[in-house]
Coordinates of C-alpha atoms in Angstrom, one line a residue:
Chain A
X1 CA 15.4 25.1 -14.9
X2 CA 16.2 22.1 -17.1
X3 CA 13.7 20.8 -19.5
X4 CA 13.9 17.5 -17.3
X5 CA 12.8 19.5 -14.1
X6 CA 10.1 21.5 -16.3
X7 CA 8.9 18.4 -17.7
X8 CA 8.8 16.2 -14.1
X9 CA 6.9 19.4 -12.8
X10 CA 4.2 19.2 -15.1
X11 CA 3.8 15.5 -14.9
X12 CA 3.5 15.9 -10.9
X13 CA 0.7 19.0 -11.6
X14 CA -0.7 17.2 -14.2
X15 CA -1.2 13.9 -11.9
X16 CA -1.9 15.9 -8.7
X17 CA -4.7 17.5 -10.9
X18 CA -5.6 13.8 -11.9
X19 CA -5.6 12.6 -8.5
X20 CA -8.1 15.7 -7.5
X21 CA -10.4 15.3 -10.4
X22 CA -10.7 12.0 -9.8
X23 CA -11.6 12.3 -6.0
X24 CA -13.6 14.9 -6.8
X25 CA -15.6 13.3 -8.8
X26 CA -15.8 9.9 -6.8
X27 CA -17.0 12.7 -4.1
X28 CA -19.9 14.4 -6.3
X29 CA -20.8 10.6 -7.2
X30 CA -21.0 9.9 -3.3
X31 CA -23.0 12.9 -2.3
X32 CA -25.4 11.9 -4.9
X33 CA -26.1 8.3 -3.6
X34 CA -26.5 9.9 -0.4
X35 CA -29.1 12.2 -1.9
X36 CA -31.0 9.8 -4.4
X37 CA -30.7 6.7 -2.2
X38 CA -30.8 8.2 1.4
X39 CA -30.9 5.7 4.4
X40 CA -33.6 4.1 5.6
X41 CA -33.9 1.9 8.8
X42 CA -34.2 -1.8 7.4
X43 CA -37.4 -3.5 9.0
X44 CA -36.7 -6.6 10.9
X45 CA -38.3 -9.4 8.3
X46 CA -40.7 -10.6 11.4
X47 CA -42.1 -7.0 11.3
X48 CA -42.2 -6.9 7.6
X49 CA -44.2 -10.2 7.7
X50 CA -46.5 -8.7 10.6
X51 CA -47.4 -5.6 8.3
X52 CA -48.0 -7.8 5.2
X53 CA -50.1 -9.7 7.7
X54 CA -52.2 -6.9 9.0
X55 CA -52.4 -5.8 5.2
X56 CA -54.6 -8.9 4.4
X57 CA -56.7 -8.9 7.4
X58 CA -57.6 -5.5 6.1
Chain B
X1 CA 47.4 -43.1 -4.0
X2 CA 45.2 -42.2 -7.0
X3 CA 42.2 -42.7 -4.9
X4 CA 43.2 -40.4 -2.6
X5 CA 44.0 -38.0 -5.3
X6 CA 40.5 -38.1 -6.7
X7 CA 39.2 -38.3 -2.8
X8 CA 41.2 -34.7 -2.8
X9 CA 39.3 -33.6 -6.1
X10 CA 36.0 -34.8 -5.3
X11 CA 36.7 -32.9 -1.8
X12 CA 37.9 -30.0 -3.7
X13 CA 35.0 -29.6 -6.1
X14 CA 32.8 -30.2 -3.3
X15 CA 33.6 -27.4 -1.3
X16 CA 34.0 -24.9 -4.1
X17 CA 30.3 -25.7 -4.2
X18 CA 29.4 -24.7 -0.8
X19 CA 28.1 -21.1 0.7
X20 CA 31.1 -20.9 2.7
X21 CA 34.0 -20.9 -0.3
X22 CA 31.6 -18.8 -2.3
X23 CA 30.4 -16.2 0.2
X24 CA 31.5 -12.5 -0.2
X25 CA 30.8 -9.4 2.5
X26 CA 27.7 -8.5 0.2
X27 CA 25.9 -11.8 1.2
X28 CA 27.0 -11.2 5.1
X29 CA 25.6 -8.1 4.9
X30 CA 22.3 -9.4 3.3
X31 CA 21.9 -11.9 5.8
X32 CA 22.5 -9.5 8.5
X33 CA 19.5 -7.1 7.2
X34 CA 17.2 -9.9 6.1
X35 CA 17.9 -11.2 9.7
X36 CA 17.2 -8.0 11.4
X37 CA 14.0 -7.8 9.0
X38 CA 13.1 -11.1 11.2
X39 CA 14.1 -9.5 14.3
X40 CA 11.8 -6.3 13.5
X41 CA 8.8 -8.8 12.7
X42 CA 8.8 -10.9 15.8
X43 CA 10.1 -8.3 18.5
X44 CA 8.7 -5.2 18.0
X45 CA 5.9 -6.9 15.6
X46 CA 6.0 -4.7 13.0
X47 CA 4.4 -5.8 9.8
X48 CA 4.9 -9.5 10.5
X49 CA 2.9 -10.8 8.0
X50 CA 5.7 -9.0 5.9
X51 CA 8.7 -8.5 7.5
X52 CA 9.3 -12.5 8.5
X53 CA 8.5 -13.6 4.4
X54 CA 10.9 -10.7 3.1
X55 CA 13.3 -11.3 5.9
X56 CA 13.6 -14.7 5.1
X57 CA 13.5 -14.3 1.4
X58 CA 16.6 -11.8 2.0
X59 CA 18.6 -15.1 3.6
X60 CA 17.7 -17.7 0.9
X61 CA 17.8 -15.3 -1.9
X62 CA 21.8 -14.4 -0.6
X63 CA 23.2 -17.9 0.3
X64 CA 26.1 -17.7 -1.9
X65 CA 26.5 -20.3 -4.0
X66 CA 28.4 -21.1 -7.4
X67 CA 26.4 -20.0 -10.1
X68 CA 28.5 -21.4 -12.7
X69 CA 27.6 -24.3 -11.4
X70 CA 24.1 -23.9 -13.1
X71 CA 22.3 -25.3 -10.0
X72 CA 19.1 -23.5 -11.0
X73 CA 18.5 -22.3 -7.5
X74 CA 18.9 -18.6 -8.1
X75 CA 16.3 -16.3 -8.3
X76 CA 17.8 -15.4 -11.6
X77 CA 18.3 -18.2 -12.9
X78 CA 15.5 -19.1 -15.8
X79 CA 13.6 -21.9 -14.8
X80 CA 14.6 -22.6 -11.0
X81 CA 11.9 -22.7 -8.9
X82 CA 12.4 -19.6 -7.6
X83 CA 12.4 -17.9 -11.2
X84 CA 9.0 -19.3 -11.7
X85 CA 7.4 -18.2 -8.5
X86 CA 9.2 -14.4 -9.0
X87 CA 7.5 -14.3 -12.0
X88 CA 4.4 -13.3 -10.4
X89 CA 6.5 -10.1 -9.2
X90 CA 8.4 -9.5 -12.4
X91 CA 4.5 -9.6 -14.9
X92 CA 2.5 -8.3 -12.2
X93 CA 0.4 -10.9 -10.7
X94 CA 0.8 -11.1 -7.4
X95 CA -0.2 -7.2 -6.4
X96 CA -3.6 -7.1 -8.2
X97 CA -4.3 -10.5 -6.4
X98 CA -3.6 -8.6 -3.2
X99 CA -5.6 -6.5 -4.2
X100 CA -8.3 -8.3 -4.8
X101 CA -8.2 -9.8 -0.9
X102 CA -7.8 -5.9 0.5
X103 CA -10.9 -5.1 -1.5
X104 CA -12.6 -7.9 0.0
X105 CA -11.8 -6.9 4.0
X106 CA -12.4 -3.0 3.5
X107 CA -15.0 -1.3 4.5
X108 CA -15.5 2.3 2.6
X109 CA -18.2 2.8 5.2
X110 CA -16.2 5.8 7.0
X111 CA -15.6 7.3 3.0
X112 CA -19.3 7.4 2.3
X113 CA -20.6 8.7 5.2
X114 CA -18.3 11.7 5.5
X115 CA -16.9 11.9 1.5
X116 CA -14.8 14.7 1.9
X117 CA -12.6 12.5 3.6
X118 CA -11.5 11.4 0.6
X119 CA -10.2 14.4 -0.7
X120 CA -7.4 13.8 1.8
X121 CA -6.4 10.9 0.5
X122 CA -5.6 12.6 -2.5
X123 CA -3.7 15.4 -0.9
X124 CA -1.3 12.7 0.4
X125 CA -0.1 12.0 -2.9
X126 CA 2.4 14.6 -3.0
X127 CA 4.5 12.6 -1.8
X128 CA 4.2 10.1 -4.6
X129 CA 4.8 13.4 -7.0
X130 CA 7.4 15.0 -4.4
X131 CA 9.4 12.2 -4.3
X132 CA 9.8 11.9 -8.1
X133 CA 10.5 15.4 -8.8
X134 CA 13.5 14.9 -6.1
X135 CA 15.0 11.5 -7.4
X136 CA 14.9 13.0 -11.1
X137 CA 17.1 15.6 -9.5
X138 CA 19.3 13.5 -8.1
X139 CA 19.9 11.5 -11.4
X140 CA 17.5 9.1 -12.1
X141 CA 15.7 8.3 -15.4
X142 CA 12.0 9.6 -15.6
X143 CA 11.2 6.1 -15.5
X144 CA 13.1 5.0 -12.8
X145 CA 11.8 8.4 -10.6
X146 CA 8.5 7.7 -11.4
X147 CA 8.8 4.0 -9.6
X148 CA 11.0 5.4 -6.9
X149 CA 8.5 8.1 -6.3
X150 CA 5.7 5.8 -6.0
X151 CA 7.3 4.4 -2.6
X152 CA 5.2 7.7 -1.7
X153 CA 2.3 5.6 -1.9
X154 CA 2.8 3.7 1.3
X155 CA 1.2 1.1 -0.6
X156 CA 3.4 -2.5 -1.1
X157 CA 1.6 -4.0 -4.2
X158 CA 0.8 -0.3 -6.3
X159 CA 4.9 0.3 -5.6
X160 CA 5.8 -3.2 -7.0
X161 CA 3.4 -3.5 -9.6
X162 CA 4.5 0.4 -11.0
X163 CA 7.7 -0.6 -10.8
X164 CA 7.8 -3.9 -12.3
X165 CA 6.3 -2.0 -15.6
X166 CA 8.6 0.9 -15.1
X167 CA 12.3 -0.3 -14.2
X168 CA 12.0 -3.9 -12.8
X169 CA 16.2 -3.3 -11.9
X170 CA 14.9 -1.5 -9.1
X171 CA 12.3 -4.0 -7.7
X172 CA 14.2 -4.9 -4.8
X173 CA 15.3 -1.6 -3.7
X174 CA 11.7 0.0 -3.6
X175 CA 9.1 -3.0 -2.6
X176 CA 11.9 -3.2 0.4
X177 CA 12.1 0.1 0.9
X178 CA 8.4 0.6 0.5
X179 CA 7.5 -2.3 3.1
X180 CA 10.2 -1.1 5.7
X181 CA 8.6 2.3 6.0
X182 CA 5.8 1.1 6.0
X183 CA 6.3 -1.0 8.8
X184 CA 7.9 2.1 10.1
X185 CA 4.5 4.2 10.0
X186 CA 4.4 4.2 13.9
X187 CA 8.3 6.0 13.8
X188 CA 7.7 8.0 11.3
X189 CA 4.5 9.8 11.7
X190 CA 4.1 10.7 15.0
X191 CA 6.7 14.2 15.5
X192 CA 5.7 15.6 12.1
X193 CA 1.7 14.9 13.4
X194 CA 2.9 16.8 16.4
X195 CA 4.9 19.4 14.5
X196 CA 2.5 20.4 12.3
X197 CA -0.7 20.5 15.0
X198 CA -1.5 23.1 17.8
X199 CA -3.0 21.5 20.5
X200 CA -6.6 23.0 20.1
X201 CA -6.8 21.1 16.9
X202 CA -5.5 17.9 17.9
X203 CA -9.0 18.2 20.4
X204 CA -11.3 18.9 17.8
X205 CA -13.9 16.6 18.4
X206 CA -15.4 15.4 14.8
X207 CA -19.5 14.3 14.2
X208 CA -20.2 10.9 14.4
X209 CA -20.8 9.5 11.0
X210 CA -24.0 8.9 9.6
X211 CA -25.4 5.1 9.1
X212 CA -24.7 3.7 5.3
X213 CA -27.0 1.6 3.3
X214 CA -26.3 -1.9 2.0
X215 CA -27.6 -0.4 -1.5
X216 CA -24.7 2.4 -1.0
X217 CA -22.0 0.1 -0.1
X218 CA -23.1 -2.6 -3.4
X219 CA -23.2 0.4 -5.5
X220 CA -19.8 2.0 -4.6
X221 CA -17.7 -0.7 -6.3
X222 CA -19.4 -0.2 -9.5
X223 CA -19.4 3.3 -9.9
X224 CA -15.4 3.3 -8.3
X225 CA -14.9 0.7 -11.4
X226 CA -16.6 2.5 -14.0
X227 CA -15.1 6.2 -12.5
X228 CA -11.4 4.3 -13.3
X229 CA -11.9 2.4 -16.4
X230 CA -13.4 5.8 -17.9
X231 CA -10.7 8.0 -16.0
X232 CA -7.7 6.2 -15.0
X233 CA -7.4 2.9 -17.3
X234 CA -4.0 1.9 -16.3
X235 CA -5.0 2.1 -13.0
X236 CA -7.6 -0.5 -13.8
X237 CA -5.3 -4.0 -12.5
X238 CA -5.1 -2.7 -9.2
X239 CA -8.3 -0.5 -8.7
X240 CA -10.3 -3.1 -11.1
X241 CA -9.7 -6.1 -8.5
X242 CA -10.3 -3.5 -5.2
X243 CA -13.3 -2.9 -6.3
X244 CA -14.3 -6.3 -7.4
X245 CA -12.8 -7.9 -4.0
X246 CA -15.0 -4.8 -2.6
X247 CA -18.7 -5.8 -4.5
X248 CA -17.8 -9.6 -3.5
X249 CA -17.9 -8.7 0.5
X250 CA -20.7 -6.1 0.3
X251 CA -22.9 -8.3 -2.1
X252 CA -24.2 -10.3 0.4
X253 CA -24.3 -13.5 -1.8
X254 CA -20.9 -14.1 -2.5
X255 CA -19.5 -14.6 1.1
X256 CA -17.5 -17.6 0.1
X257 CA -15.8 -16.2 -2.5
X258 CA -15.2 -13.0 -0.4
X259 CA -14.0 -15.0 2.6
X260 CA -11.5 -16.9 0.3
X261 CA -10.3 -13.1 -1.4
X262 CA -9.5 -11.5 2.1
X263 CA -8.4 -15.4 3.3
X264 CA -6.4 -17.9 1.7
X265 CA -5.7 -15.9 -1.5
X266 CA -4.4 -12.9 0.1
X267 CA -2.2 -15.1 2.7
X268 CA -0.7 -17.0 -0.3
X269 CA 0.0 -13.8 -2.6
X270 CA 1.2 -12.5 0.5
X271 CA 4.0 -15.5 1.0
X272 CA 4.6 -15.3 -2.0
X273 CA 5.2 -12.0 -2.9
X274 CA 7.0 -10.9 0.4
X275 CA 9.2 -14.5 -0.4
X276 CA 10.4 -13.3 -3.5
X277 CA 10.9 -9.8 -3.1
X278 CA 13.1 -10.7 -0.3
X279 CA 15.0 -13.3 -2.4
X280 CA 15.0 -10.6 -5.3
X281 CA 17.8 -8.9 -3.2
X282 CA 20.4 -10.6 -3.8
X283 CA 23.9 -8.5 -2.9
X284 CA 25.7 -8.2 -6.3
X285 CA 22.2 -6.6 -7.7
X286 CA 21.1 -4.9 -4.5
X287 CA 24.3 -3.6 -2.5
X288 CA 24.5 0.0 -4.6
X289 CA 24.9 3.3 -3.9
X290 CA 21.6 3.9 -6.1
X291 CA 19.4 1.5 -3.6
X292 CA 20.8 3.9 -0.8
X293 CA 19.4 6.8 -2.9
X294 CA 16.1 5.0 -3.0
X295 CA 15.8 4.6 0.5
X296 CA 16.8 8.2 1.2
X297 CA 13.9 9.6 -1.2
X298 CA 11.3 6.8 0.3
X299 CA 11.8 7.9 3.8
X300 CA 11.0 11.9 2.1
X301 CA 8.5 10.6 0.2
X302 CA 6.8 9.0 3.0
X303 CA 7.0 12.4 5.5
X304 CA 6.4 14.8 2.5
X305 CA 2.7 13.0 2.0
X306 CA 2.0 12.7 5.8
X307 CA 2.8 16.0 5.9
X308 CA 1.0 17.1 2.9
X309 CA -2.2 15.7 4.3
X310 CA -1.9 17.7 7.6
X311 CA -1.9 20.8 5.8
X312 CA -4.5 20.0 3.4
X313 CA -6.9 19.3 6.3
X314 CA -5.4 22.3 8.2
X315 CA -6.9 24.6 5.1
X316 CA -9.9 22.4 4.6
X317 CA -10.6 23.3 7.7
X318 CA -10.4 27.4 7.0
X319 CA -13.5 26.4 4.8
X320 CA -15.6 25.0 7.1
X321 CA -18.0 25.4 9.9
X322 CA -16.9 24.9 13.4
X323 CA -19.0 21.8 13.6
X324 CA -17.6 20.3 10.8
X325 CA -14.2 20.9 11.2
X326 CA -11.9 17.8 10.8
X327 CA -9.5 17.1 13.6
X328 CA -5.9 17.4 11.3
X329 CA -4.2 14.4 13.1
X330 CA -6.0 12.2 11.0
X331 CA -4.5 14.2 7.8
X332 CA -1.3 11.5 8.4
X333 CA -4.1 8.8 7.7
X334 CA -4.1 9.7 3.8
X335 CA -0.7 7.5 3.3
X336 CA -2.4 4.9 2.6
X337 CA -0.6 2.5 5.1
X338 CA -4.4 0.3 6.3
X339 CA -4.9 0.5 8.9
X340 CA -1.4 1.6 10.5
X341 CA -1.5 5.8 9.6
X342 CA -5.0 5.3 10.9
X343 CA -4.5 3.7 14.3
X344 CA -1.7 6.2 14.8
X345 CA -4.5 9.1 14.4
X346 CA -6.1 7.2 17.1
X347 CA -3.4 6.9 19.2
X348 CA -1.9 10.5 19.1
X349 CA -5.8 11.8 19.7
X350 CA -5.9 9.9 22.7
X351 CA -3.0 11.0 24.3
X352 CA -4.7 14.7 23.8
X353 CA -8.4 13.7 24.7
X354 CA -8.7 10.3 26.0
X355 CA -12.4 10.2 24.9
X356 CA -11.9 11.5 21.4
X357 CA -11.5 8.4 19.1
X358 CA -10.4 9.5 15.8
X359 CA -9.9 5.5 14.3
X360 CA -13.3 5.6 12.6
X361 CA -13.0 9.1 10.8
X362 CA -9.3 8.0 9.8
X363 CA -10.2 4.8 7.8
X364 CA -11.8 7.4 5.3
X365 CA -8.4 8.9 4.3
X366 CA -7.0 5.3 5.2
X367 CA -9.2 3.7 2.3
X368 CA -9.4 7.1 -0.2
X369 CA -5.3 7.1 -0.3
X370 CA -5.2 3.3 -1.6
X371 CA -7.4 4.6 -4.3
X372 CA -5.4 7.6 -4.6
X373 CA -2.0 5.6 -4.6
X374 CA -3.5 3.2 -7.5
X375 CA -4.7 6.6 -9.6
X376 CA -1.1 8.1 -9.0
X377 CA 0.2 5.0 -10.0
X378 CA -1.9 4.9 -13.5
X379 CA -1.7 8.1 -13.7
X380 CA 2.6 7.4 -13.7
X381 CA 2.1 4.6 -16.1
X382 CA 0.7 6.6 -18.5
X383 CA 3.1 8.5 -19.1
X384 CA 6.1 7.1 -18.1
X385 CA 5.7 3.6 -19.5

């Protein structure tokens, strides 16, 4: 193997294991959104206005 | 007498001026692919929004004409008009303009919801990595693999903007080679897709994917912009303005500006970036043998990554539930040709189960392999440039 081919081979592992980490970590960073800002139906803003409504009557 | 004389010189100058005295068999050949380019583009409509500015940049950029006349028409001539305007190719302008406007017309709403996805858009990278390996053994310079393998990327602006920092003499041979394949997605694809898949996993039928938030989408750009400034700095021109294009659509407050990235920007970029790479190909730089070896190492590089993210979802898939499996035809959706290699998951799913639409879960991969073309891309700058 020349040294051209052993050095090409570890700049592809090298940048495949880039790529990964990367994705990886945009992954992990994903999955935590999802956990710390889970979905949550949006209220219509006639309903919100109802409920703020119903708060003062109270 | 002497009247006619000069008549005869005057007549004689003129017509070592035109296209026809000058024109050699590298502009007729030229002419015939920029005019098949055309052909491609309005017949069988692939890529138009490419195909008919490159095709027609191919014909003005090879109209033969005498350059020691110092017209300043050329593309290579400093100061013609088209000099200036190739200048945004050359420096790297035009592709993080682009994408700017992609940014602001993707949704990453598929990548969110099911983020795993986006580990197959990485996967398809190999063939970014394959496909330099293979032109440095066929002779290339690391620098000038390293832009030849990024063809790989199935990505237009990452492959001219790479190669425009990493062996600009090659500019013409891989943004054409890059564009024509991907135009060529719907060719390509398909019998590897079928190759590689049995026909109980081409009918896996995947979850629907959950609903995202507005907060989730607002916050993705940022933390995608901060992951590559922190990770992948050269990547930073291209990723930098995706993710910027991305936060002005999902916002909510900036719609104009959005509507004017994924609008008028991105159509006059597109003009005038397909324009120029098409009159960047001028014969005496583009007719030789080395442009041939690009195009046979894109066309690899292009199956080795559809092929690559087959398999990866193919052992992916060893790992998880039968539930969550991933249906592998939508492994060719991590070459990151939007939204082509995805409607082709679509379209070869449906031809197995007509009510299993994959288009939704393959924008995931779609989207993660633009990222993952722009990280391969810094990741080649760094240490090739």
């Amino acid at each position: 193997m020349t040294p051209t081919v052993e050095k090409a081979l570890l700049i592809a592992g090298i940048g495949m294991a880039g790529i990964f980490v990367f994705m990886a970590v945009f992954y992990l960073l994903i999955l935590a959104l999802d956990r710390f800002l889970p979905y949550q139906e949006e209220k219509p803003a006639e309903e919100l206005s109802e409920d703020s409504v119903s708060e003062e009557e109270e | 007498m002497n009247t006619l004389l000069s008549l005869a010189d005057n007549l004689r100058t003129f017509w070592s001026y035109t296209g026809f005295f000058n024109a050699e068999i590298g502009h007729i050949i030229m002419i015939l692919v920029g005019l098949v380019f055309i052909y491609l583009a309005i017949t069988k409509e692939y890529e138009p929004l490419l195909l008919i500015p490159i095709g027609f940049g191919i014909l003005v950029g090879n109209i033969p004409f005498n350059e020691a006349a110092n017209l300043q028409v050329g593309i290579y001539e400093e100061g013609s008009v088209l000099n200036i305007l190739y200048q945004g190719v050359v420096k790297g302008w035009y592709p993080p303009l682009i994408f700017l406007g992609i940014g602001a017309m993707t949704d990453f709403s598929a990548l969110i919801a099911n983020p795993k996805l986006i580990l197959i858009g990485a996967a398809a990278q190999f063939g970014i990595f394959g496909a330099y390996i293979i032109a440095l053994q066929m002779g290339f310079a690391p620098n000038e693999a390293g832009a030849i393998g990024i063809i790989g990327g199935a990505d237009g602006p990452t492959a001219i903007f790479t190669t425009s920092k990493l062996a600009p003499h090659l500019l013409g041979a891989v943004a054409i080679s890059a564009y024509s394949y991907m135009a060529l997605v719907p060719v390509i694809q398909p019998p590897f897709m079928r190759l590689l898949t049995t026909k109980k996993e081409r009918v896996i039928r995947m979850k629907s994917p959950r609903v995202v938030s507005q907060t989730e989408k607002i916050l993705f750009p940022i933390m995608g912009l901060l992951l590559t400034a922190f990770l992948v700095p050269s990547g930073l021109p291209l990723l930098g303005m995706l993710f910027f294009g991305n936060l002005l659509k999902e916002s909510g407050v900036t719609r104009r500006l959005a509507e004017t990235a994924r609008g008028p920007l991105i159509d006059t970029i597109t003009i005038l970036l397909g324009f120029t790479v098409g009159a960047s190909t001028q014969a005496t730089t583009f007719l030789r043998v080395e442009s041939i070896k690009v195009f046979a190492i894109g066309a690899l590089s292009f199956v080795i990554a559809t092929c690559a993210g087959i398999f990866f979802v193919k052992m992916l898939n060893l790992f998880l539930s039968k539930e969550k499996k991933i249906n592998p035809l939508i492994g060719n959706a991590g070459v990151s040709a939007v939204p082509d290699s995805a409607r082709i998951s679509q379209i070869i799913g449906l031809e197995y189960d007509p009510a299993n639409y994959l288009l939704m879960h393959a924008m995931g991969p779609n989207v993660a392999g633009v990222i993952g073309s722009a990280v391969a891309a810094g990741i080649l700058l760094g240490f090739l440039y």
